[in-house]
Short mmCIF file of C-alpha atoms in Angstrom, two decimals:
data_model
loop_
_atom_site.label_atom_id
_atom_site.label_comp_id
_atom_site.label_asym_id
_atom_site.label_seq_id
_atom_site.Cartn_x
_atom_site.Cartn_y
_atom_site.Cartn_z
CA MET A 1 69.04 -105.91 31.30
CA ASP A 2 72.77 -106.51 31.86
CA GLY A 3 73.52 -106.67 28.16
CA ARG A 4 70.59 -108.69 26.82
CA PHE A 5 67.06 -107.95 25.71
CA VAL A 6 64.35 -109.18 28.05
CA ASP A 7 60.59 -109.23 27.45
CA TRP A 8 58.78 -106.56 29.47
CA ASP A 9 56.97 -109.08 31.69
CA ASP A 10 60.20 -110.96 32.38
CA ALA A 11 62.22 -107.90 33.49
CA LYS A 12 62.50 -108.98 37.14
CA ILE A 13 64.97 -108.62 40.03
CA HIS A 14 65.52 -110.50 43.30
CA VAL A 15 63.51 -109.34 46.32
CA LEU A 16 66.79 -108.81 48.23
CA THR A 17 68.24 -106.51 45.57
CA HIS A 18 70.39 -104.02 47.48
CA ALA A 19 68.89 -100.97 45.71
CA LEU A 20 65.37 -102.03 46.71
CA HIS A 21 66.30 -101.87 50.40
CA TYR A 22 68.83 -99.02 50.50
CA ALA A 23 68.08 -96.89 47.39
CA THR A 24 71.57 -97.56 46.00
CA ALA A 25 70.71 -96.69 42.42
CA VAL A 26 71.33 -93.87 39.96
CA PHE A 27 69.29 -93.31 36.84
CA GLU A 28 68.44 -91.02 33.95
CA GLY A 29 65.32 -89.75 32.23
CA ILE A 30 65.71 -89.23 28.47
CA ARG A 31 63.24 -88.70 25.63
CA CYS A 32 63.13 -89.86 22.06
CA TYR A 33 61.08 -87.77 19.61
CA SER A 34 59.71 -88.51 16.17
CA THR A 35 61.33 -86.43 13.42
CA ASP A 36 61.28 -86.36 9.62
CA ARG A 37 64.53 -88.37 9.76
CA GLY A 38 63.10 -90.97 12.12
CA PRO A 39 63.27 -91.30 15.92
CA ALA A 40 65.87 -89.05 17.59
CA VAL A 41 67.08 -89.08 21.20
CA PHE A 42 67.45 -85.64 22.76
CA ARG A 43 70.91 -84.95 24.22
CA LEU A 44 71.67 -88.63 24.68
CA LYS A 45 75.41 -88.28 25.31
CA ASP A 46 74.85 -85.54 27.92
CA HIS A 47 72.39 -87.73 29.81
CA VAL A 48 74.60 -90.81 29.73
CA ASN A 49 77.57 -88.71 30.86
CA ARG A 50 75.51 -87.48 33.82
CA LEU A 51 74.63 -91.08 34.62
CA PHE A 52 78.34 -91.87 34.87
CA ASN A 53 78.90 -88.76 37.00
CA SER A 54 76.12 -89.83 39.37
CA ALA A 55 77.70 -93.26 39.64
CA LYS A 56 81.11 -91.67 40.30
CA ILE A 57 79.72 -89.65 43.20
CA TYR A 58 78.37 -92.88 44.71
CA THR A 59 81.58 -94.81 43.83
CA MET A 60 79.62 -97.22 41.62
CA LYS A 61 81.54 -98.83 38.78
CA ILE A 62 79.33 -99.08 35.69
CA PRO A 63 80.36 -102.28 33.85
CA TYR A 64 79.93 -100.70 30.39
CA ALA A 65 81.48 -97.82 28.49
CA MET A 66 79.47 -94.68 27.74
CA GLU A 67 79.45 -95.53 24.03
CA GLU A 68 78.02 -98.97 24.81
CA LEU A 69 75.16 -97.50 26.82
CA CYS A 70 74.37 -94.92 24.13
CA LYS A 71 74.18 -97.73 21.58
CA ALA A 72 72.10 -99.86 23.96
CA VAL A 73 69.57 -97.03 24.34
CA LYS A 74 69.14 -96.76 20.57
CA ASP A 75 69.04 -100.54 20.14
CA THR A 76 66.28 -100.80 22.75
CA ILE A 77 64.24 -98.22 20.85
CA LYS A 78 64.82 -100.13 17.59
CA VAL A 79 63.84 -103.53 18.96
CA ASN A 80 60.62 -102.05 20.36
CA LYS A 81 59.82 -100.43 16.98
CA ILE A 82 58.80 -97.21 18.71
CA LYS A 83 58.96 -93.66 17.33
CA GLU A 84 58.51 -91.59 20.49
CA CYS A 85 59.24 -92.71 24.02
CA TYR A 86 60.58 -92.00 27.46
CA ILE A 87 63.86 -93.77 28.24
CA ARG A 88 64.89 -94.94 31.71
CA PRO A 89 68.46 -96.22 32.13
CA ILE A 90 69.12 -97.30 35.72
CA VAL A 91 72.33 -98.49 37.39
CA TYR A 92 71.87 -100.29 40.70
CA TYR A 93 73.48 -102.58 43.22
CA ALA A 94 71.84 -105.94 42.66
CA TYR A 95 71.45 -109.01 44.89
CA GLY A 96 74.58 -110.23 46.64
CA GLU A 97 74.80 -109.55 50.36
CA MET A 98 72.47 -107.67 52.69
CA GLY A 99 73.77 -104.80 54.79
CA LEU A 100 74.59 -101.14 54.26
CA ASN A 101 77.91 -101.82 52.53
CA PRO A 102 77.00 -102.26 48.85
CA LEU A 103 80.45 -103.26 47.61
CA LYS A 104 79.85 -107.01 47.79
CA ASN A 105 76.91 -106.69 45.42
CA PRO A 106 77.18 -106.69 41.62
CA VAL A 107 76.30 -103.51 39.72
CA SER A 108 73.47 -104.11 37.24
CA VAL A 109 72.29 -101.91 34.39
CA ALA A 110 68.84 -101.85 32.80
CA ILE A 111 67.24 -99.69 30.09
CA ALA A 112 63.49 -99.46 29.58
CA VAL A 113 61.55 -97.47 26.97
CA TRP A 114 57.82 -96.78 26.75
CA PRO A 115 55.38 -94.21 25.33
CA TRP A 116 54.79 -91.45 27.89
CA GLY A 117 53.12 -88.11 27.39
CA SER A 118 54.13 -84.92 29.16
CA TYR A 119 54.53 -85.64 32.89
CA LEU A 120 52.23 -82.82 34.03
CA GLY A 121 49.67 -83.48 31.29
CA GLU A 122 48.79 -82.00 27.92
CA GLU A 123 46.44 -79.51 29.56
CA GLY A 124 49.30 -78.45 31.83
CA LEU A 125 51.48 -77.81 28.77
CA LYS A 126 48.83 -75.52 27.29
CA LYS A 127 47.30 -73.82 30.33
CA GLY A 128 49.86 -74.21 33.11
CA VAL A 129 49.78 -75.98 36.46
CA ARG A 130 48.94 -75.00 40.04
CA CYS A 131 51.80 -75.31 42.53
CA LYS A 132 52.37 -75.34 46.27
CA ILE A 133 55.53 -74.28 48.06
CA SER A 134 56.40 -77.50 49.87
CA SER A 135 56.95 -77.84 53.61
CA TRP A 136 59.58 -80.44 52.67
CA VAL A 137 63.04 -78.98 52.03
CA ARG A 138 65.20 -79.93 49.03
CA VAL A 139 68.05 -82.25 50.01
CA ASP A 140 71.19 -80.36 50.94
CA THR A 141 74.69 -81.18 49.69
CA ARG A 142 75.63 -81.92 53.32
CA ILE A 143 72.95 -84.62 53.41
CA LEU A 144 72.84 -86.18 49.93
CA PRO A 145 74.57 -85.03 46.73
CA PRO A 146 72.00 -83.04 44.73
CA LEU A 147 74.01 -83.21 41.50
CA ALA A 148 73.62 -87.01 41.47
CA LYS A 149 70.36 -88.26 39.95
CA SER A 150 69.91 -90.95 42.56
CA SER A 151 66.91 -92.96 43.68
CA ALA A 152 67.54 -91.82 47.27
CA ASN A 153 67.02 -88.16 46.37
CA TYR A 154 63.64 -88.89 44.89
CA LEU A 155 62.12 -89.95 48.20
CA ASN A 156 62.39 -86.24 49.01
CA SER A 157 60.55 -85.55 45.76
CA VAL A 158 57.85 -88.14 46.48
CA LEU A 159 57.02 -86.51 49.83
CA ALA A 160 56.76 -83.08 48.22
CA LYS A 161 54.61 -84.42 45.37
CA LEU A 162 52.22 -86.23 47.72
CA GLU A 163 51.83 -83.14 49.88
CA ALA A 164 51.00 -81.00 46.86
CA ILE A 165 48.43 -83.48 45.57
CA ASN A 166 46.84 -83.93 48.99
CA CYS A 167 46.46 -80.15 49.23
CA GLY A 168 44.73 -79.98 45.83
CA TYR A 169 47.66 -78.78 43.72
CA ASP A 170 49.30 -80.28 40.64
CA GLU A 171 52.93 -79.93 41.69
CA ALA A 172 55.29 -78.75 44.43
CA ILE A 173 58.11 -76.23 44.56
CA LEU A 174 60.89 -77.01 47.03
CA LEU A 175 63.01 -74.47 48.87
CA ASN A 176 66.53 -75.30 50.03
CA MET A 177 67.96 -75.29 53.56
CA ASN A 178 68.65 -71.55 53.28
CA GLY A 179 65.08 -70.73 52.24
CA TYR A 180 65.86 -70.06 48.58
CA VAL A 181 63.93 -71.64 45.72
CA ALA A 182 65.51 -74.88 44.51
CA GLU A 183 63.34 -76.85 42.06
CA GLY A 184 60.23 -78.93 41.59
CA PRO A 185 60.13 -82.59 42.67
CA GLY A 186 61.33 -83.64 39.22
CA GLU A 187 61.84 -80.38 37.37
CA ASN A 188 63.96 -77.25 37.25
CA ILE A 189 62.13 -73.97 37.66
CA PHE A 190 62.31 -70.63 35.84
CA ILE A 191 60.68 -67.29 36.52
CA VAL A 192 60.41 -64.30 34.22
CA LYS A 193 60.52 -60.77 35.64
CA ASP A 194 60.73 -57.64 33.50
CA GLU A 195 61.61 -59.82 30.48
CA VAL A 196 64.60 -61.40 32.29
CA LEU A 197 64.69 -65.21 32.54
CA ILE A 198 65.90 -66.34 35.98
CA THR A 199 66.68 -69.83 37.34
CA PRO A 200 68.43 -71.05 40.51
CA PRO A 201 72.13 -71.98 40.22
CA ARG A 202 73.75 -75.29 41.16
CA SER A 203 74.65 -73.78 44.54
CA SER A 204 70.92 -73.71 45.37
CA GLY A 205 70.95 -77.51 45.45
CA VAL A 206 69.37 -78.18 42.05
CA LEU A 207 69.95 -81.13 39.77
CA TYR A 208 71.43 -79.51 36.67
CA GLY A 209 69.00 -80.40 33.90
CA PHE A 210 69.62 -80.59 30.17
CA THR A 211 66.16 -79.31 29.30
CA MET A 212 66.98 -76.35 31.58
CA ASP A 213 70.35 -75.91 29.87
CA SER A 214 68.73 -76.12 26.43
CA VAL A 215 66.04 -73.57 27.29
CA MET A 216 68.69 -71.09 28.48
CA GLU A 217 70.52 -71.56 25.18
CA LEU A 218 67.30 -71.05 23.21
CA ALA A 219 66.53 -67.91 25.24
CA ARG A 220 69.93 -66.43 24.41
CA GLY A 221 69.16 -67.15 20.75
CA PHE A 222 66.13 -64.86 21.16
CA SER A 223 68.34 -62.23 22.88
CA ILE A 224 66.47 -62.83 26.14
CA GLN A 225 68.61 -61.96 29.18
CA VAL A 226 69.30 -65.05 31.31
CA GLU A 227 70.37 -65.05 34.95
CA GLU A 228 71.35 -67.99 37.15
CA ARG A 229 70.96 -66.68 40.70
CA GLU A 230 69.27 -67.36 44.00
CA ILE A 231 65.53 -66.72 44.05
CA ILE A 232 63.44 -66.00 47.13
CA ARG A 233 59.87 -67.26 47.50
CA ASP A 234 58.43 -63.75 47.11
CA GLU A 235 59.94 -63.44 43.64
CA VAL A 236 58.05 -66.51 42.47
CA LEU A 237 54.77 -65.12 43.78
CA LEU A 238 55.42 -61.79 42.04
CA ALA A 239 56.82 -63.21 38.79
CA ASP A 240 55.43 -62.15 35.42
CA GLU A 241 55.76 -65.76 34.23
CA ALA A 242 57.01 -69.05 35.62
CA PHE A 243 57.54 -72.51 34.22
CA PHE A 244 59.08 -75.92 34.87
CA THR A 245 61.56 -77.70 32.62
CA GLY A 246 62.56 -81.35 32.63
CA THR A 247 62.76 -84.41 30.44
CA ALA A 248 59.43 -85.67 31.75
CA ALA A 249 57.72 -82.27 32.16
CA GLU A 250 59.30 -80.81 28.99
CA LEU A 251 58.40 -77.10 29.30
CA THR A 252 55.29 -76.68 31.45
CA PRO A 253 53.94 -73.25 32.47
CA ILE A 254 53.06 -72.45 36.10
CA ARG A 255 49.85 -70.46 36.39
CA GLU A 256 49.40 -70.34 40.17
CA VAL A 257 51.54 -70.69 43.31
CA ASP A 258 50.01 -70.91 46.81
CA GLY A 259 46.79 -69.32 45.60
CA ARG A 260 48.57 -66.41 43.87
CA ILE A 261 47.96 -66.10 40.14
CA ILE A 262 51.22 -65.84 38.20
CA GLY A 263 51.11 -63.06 35.61
CA SER A 264 47.90 -63.27 33.61
CA GLY A 265 47.14 -66.77 34.86
CA SER A 266 47.88 -68.34 31.49
CA ILE A 267 51.00 -69.11 29.48
CA GLY A 268 53.16 -65.98 29.21
CA PRO A 269 54.70 -64.66 25.96
CA ILE A 270 58.31 -65.64 26.77
CA THR A 271 57.24 -69.05 28.05
CA GLU A 272 55.16 -69.63 24.93
CA LYS A 273 57.99 -68.58 22.63
CA LEU A 274 60.48 -70.88 24.36
CA GLN A 275 58.03 -73.78 24.50
CA GLU A 276 57.27 -73.50 20.77
CA LYS A 277 60.98 -73.35 19.90
CA PHE A 278 61.79 -76.28 22.22
CA PHE A 279 59.32 -78.57 20.47
CA GLN A 280 60.62 -77.46 17.08
CA VAL A 281 64.16 -78.36 18.16
CA VAL A 282 63.41 -81.80 19.64
CA ARG A 283 61.47 -82.76 16.52
CA GLY A 284 64.34 -81.76 14.24
CA LYS A 285 62.68 -78.66 12.79
CA ASP A 286 65.62 -76.32 13.50
CA PRO A 287 68.94 -77.30 11.89
CA LYS A 288 70.82 -74.93 14.19
CA TYR A 289 70.32 -77.36 17.09
CA VAL A 290 70.47 -80.68 15.23
CA ASP A 291 73.61 -81.63 17.18
CA TRP A 292 71.37 -82.11 20.24
CA LEU A 293 69.69 -85.05 18.48
CA ASP A 294 71.00 -88.63 18.23
CA PHE A 295 69.13 -90.27 15.36
CA VAL A 296 68.19 -93.89 15.99
#
C-alpha cells in the first residue's frame, strides 16, 4: 500500500476515503500462473498500461511509473511466497476532503494477491455455465467510459450479476443501449457460428480484455476465422458455441442462454481447443507465446 508492504489484516483505509463514497477508483485484474520456470504473470505490462489509461480517462495522476508498478506486483507475489494467484492493483482517491471534486484528495495505490480459482467455478470451466440476458443495459460511452476499468462501471455489473443469480442463472449477458450484445458483468463474450469466431468490437461498449485479445490471437494460430462485429441477441441464442473470457473467468463455456441450449449443451470443439491452448500458454508450455509471461 503506497509503496510499503502491509500485513493483510492491517491493510485499512479511512471511512471517509473518497473512492468509498464516490467510486473514484480504477483497478486491474491480473493472474499469476505456476510454470516450470516458476511463477509467471500473464500479460503484466498490458494490464498495467491499461491501468494507466483508465487513470488518464479519469484525470488521475498515478504517483508511480509503470515499471515501478510492474516490479511491485512481482515483489508482492515474492513476499507472499505464492505460486499461483489473482492480482488486484487499485488506484483510488484517498481521504482528504469530502465532496464530488476529488482533486483535493491524494491518489493512493494498493496491490493485493491471493489464491483464487476460476471465477465461474471449475465445473463451469468443464461443462459451461447458464446465462440470462440482463434487463440492465451495459454502460454507454455517453454515461461512463467503458474502456476504463473503473469501480463505478462495476455497479452496473453487480446489478446484472444479482439479477442473474436471483433468476437461477450463473451469469448475465448485457446488451448495450442500441440492443447489441456487449459483454458479461466481468467478461468478454464470444460466439461461434459456422466455425467463425465472433466477438463484439470496442464500439459495442466493451472493456477491451487481454484474455479476449489472446484468444483471438490463438484462434488465428489455428487458422480459425475471427470477426469483431456487432452481435444481436438472436445470434447468441442460435450460436453453435459460446464462451466468456476474462482474467477471472479465464475461458469459460456457455451452455445455455435464457433457457435455450447452446449447440450440444456442452463445451464445443473450437471452445475446447482454445481453452486447452490458453492453459498451455499461461503455464509456459508453448514457447511461441512466452513473451506474454513475466516471470517472477
